[in-house]
mmCIF file of C-alpha atoms in Angstrom:
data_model
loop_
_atom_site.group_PDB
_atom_site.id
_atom_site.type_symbol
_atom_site.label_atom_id
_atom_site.label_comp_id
_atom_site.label_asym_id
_atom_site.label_seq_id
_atom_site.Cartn_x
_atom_site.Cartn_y
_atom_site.Cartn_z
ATOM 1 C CA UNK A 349 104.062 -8.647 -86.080
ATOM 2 C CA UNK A 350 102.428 -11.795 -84.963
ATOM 3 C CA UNK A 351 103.578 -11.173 -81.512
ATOM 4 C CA UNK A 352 102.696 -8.225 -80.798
ATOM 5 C CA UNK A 353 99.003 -8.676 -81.526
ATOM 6 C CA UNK A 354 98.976 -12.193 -79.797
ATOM 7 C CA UNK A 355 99.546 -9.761 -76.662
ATOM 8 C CA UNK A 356 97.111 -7.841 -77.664
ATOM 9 C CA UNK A 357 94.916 -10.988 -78.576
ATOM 10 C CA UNK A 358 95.435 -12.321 -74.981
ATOM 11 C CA UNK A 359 94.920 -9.628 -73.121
ATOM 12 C CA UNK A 360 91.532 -8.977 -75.293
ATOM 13 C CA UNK A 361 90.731 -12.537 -73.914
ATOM 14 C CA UNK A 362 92.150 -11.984 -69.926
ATOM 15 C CA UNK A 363 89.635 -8.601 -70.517
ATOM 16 C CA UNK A 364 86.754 -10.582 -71.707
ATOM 17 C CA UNK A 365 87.371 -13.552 -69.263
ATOM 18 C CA UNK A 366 87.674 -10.504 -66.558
ATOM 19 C CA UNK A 367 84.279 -9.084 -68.251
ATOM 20 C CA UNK A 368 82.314 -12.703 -68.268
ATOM 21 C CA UNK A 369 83.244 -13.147 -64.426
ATOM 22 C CA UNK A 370 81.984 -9.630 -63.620
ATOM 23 C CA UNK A 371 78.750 -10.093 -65.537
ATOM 24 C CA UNK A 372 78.057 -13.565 -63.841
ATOM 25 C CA UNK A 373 78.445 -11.697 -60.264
ATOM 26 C CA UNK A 374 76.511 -8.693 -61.287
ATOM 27 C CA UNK A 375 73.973 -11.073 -62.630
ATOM 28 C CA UNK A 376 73.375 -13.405 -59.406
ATOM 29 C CA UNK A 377 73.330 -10.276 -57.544
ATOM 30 C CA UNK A 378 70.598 -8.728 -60.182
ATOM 31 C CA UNK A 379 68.510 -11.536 -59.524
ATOM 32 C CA UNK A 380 68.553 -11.470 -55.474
ATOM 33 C CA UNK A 381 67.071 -7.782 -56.319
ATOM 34 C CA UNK A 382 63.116 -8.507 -55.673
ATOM 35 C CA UNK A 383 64.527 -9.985 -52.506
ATOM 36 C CA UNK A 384 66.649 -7.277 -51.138
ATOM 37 C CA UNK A 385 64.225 -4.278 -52.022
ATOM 38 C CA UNK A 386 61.778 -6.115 -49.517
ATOM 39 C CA UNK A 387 64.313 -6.667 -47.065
ATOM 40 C CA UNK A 388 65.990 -3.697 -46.909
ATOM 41 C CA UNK A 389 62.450 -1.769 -47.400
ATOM 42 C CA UNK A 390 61.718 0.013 -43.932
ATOM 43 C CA UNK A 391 58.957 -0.050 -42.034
ATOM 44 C CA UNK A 392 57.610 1.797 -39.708
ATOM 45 C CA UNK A 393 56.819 0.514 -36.031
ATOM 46 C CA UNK A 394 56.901 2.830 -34.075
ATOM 47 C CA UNK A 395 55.661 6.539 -34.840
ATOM 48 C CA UNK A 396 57.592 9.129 -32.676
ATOM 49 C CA UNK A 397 55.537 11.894 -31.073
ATOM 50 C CA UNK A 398 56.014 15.256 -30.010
ATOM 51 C CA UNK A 399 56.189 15.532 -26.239
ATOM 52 C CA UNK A 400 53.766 17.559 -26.278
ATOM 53 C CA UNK A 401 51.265 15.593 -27.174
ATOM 54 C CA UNK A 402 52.546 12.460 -25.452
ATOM 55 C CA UNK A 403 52.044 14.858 -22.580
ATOM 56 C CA UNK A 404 48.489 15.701 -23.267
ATOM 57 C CA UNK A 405 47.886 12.386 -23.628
ATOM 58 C CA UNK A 406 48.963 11.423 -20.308
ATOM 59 C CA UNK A 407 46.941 14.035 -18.516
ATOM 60 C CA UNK A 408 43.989 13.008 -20.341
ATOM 61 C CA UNK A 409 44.582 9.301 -19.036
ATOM 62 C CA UNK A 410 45.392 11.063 -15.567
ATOM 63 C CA UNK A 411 42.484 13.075 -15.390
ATOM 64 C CA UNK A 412 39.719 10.384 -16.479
ATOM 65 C CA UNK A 413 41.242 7.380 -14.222
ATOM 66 C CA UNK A 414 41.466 9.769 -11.457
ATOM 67 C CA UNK A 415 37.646 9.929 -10.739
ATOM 68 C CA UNK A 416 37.756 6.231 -11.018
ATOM 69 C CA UNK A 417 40.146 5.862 -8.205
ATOM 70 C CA UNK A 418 39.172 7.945 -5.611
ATOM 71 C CA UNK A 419 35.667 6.257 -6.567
ATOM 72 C CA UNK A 420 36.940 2.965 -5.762
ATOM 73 C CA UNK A 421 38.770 4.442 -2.648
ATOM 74 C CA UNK A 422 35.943 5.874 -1.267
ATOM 75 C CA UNK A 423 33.491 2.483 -1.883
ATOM 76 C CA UNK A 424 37.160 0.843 -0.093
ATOM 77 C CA UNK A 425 36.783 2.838 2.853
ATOM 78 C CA UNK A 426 33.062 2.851 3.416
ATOM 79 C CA UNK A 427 33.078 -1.092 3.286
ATOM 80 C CA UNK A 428 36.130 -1.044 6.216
ATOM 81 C CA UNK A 429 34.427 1.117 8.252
ATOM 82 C CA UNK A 430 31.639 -0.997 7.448
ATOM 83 C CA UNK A 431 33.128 -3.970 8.576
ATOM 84 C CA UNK A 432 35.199 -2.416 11.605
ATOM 85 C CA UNK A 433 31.554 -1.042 13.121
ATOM 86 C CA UNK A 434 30.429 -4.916 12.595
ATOM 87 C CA UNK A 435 33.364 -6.054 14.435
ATOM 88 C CA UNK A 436 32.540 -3.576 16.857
ATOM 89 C CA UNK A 437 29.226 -4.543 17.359
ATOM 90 C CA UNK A 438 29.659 -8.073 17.256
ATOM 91 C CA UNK A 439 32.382 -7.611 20.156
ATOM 92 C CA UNK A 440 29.743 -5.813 22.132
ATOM 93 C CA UNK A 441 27.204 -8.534 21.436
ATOM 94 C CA UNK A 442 29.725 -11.060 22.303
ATOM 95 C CA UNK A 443 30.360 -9.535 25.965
ATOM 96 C CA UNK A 444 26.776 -8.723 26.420
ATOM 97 C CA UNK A 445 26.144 -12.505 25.551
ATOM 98 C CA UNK A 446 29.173 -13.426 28.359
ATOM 99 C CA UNK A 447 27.455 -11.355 30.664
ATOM 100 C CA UNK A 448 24.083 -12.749 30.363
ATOM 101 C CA UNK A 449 25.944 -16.290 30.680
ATOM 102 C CA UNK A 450 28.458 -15.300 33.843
ATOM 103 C CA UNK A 451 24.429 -14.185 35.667
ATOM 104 C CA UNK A 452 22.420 -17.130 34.720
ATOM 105 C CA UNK A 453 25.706 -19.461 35.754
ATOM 106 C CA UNK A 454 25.488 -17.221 39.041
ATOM 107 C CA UNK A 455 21.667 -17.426 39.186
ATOM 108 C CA UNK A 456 22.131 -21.451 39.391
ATOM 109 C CA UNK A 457 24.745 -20.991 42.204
ATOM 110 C CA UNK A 458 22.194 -18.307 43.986
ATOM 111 C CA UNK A 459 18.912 -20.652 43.459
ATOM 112 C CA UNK A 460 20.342 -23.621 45.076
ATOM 113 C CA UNK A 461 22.263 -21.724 47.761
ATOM 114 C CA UNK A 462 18.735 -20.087 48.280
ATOM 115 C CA UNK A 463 16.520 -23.205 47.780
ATOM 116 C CA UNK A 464 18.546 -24.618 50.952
ATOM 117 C CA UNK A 465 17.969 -21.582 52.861
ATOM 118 C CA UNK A 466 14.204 -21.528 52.408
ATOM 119 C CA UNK A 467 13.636 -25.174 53.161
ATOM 120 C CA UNK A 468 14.764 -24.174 56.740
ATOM 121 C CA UNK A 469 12.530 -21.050 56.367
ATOM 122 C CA UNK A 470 9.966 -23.508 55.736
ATOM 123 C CA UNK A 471 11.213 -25.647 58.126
ATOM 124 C CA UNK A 472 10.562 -23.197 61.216
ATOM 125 C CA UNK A 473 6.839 -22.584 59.662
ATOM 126 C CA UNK A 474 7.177 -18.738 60.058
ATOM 127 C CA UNK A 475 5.052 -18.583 57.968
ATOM 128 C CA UNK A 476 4.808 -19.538 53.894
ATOM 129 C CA UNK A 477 3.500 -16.330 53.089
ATOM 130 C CA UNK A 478 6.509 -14.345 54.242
ATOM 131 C CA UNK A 479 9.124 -17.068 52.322
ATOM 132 C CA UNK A 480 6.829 -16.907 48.937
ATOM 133 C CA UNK A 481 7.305 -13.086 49.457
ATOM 134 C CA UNK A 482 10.805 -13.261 49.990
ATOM 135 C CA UNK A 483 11.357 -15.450 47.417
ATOM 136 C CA UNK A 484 9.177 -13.634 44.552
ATOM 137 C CA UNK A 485 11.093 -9.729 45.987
ATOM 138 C CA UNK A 486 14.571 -12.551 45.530
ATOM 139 C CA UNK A 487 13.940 -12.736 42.176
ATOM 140 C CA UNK A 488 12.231 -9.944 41.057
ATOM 141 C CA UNK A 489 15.789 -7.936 42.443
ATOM 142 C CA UNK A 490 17.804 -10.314 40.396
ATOM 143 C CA UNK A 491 15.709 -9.303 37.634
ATOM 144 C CA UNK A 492 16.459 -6.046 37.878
ATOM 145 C CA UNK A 493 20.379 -5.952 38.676
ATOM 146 C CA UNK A 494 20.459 -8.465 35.360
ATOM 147 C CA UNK A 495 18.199 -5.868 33.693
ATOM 148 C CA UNK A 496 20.534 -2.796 34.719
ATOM 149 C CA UNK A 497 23.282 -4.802 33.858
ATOM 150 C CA UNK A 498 22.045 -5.358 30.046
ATOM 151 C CA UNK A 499 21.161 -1.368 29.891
ATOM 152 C CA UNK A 500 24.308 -0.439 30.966
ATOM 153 C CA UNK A 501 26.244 -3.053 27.866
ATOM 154 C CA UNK A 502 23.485 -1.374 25.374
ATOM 155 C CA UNK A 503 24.463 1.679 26.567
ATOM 156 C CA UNK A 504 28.374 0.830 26.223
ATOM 157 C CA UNK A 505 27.604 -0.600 22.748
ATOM 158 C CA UNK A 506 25.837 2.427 21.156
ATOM 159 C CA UNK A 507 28.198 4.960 22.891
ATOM 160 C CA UNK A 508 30.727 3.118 20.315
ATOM 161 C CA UNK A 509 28.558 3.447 17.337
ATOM 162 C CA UNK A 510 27.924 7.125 18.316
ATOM 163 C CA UNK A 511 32.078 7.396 18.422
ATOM 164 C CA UNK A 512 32.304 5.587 14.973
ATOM 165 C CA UNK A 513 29.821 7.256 13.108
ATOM 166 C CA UNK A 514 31.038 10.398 13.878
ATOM 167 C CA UNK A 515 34.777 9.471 13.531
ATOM 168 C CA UNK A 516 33.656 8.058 10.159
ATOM 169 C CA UNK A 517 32.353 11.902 9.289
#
């Protein structure tokens, strides 16, 4: 009878061996528990949205930044325009200023050419009278061409503005 029951008596102890390991395990899993709940706990990033309102959204955005733009666009295109009649103008300014220096460079050429030919006027004593006259009617014509000359650039130059401003309206 003894055996039997140390079979018995064995396996009681393989069970309870079996039983102690099982606990231990459960046990350092048991205390890993605070741990796990947090890390296995979800949170919530993102919150999904109907399309619906993700639409709405967007057309809101669209519809208040839209103003903005064409606000900035417009204040864009008035400063070009701005700048391209400047360039204009100074371009004008620029060829009026090369025309006044091509006559002056051509009224030195035309004084000394003319200074030579009234010496002999002079010279022959027709009279100083007559070479005074000739001389003031000398340069009162290159006056005028110089003069004609400027009206006709001003005239150029605001005939561009006049283009501009209206191609700008």
């Amino acid at each position: 009878m003894a055996n039997p029951l140390a079979d018995c008596v064995s396996s009681l102890r393989s069970s309870n061996h079996l039983l102690s390991n099982s606990i231990s395990i459960l046990d350092s899993g048991v205390n890993d528990f605070p741990r796990l709940a947090k890390v296995l706990q979800t949170t919530k990033h993102f919150e999904l949205l109907p399309s619906s309102a993700l639409s709405a959204a967007q057309t809101r955005l669209l519809s208040s930044l839209t103003p903005e733009f064409n606000n900035l666009l417009a204040r864009v295109e008035t400063h070009l325009d701005r700048l391209e009649r400047r360039e204009q103008n100074l371009i004008a300014r620029c060829e009026l200023l090369e025309g006044r220096l091509s006559m002056s460079g051509e009224d030195a050429e035309a004084f000394g050419k003319r200074a030579g030919g009234r010496k002999s006027i002079a010279a022959e004593g027709d009279g100083s009278r007559e070479a005074l006259r000739l001389k003031q009617l000398r340069a009162k014509k290159e006056r005028l061409g110089y003069a004609v000359e400027r009206l006709g650039l001003q005239a150029q130059q605001k005939e561009r503005q006049l283009r501009l401003s209206v191609a700008a309206q």
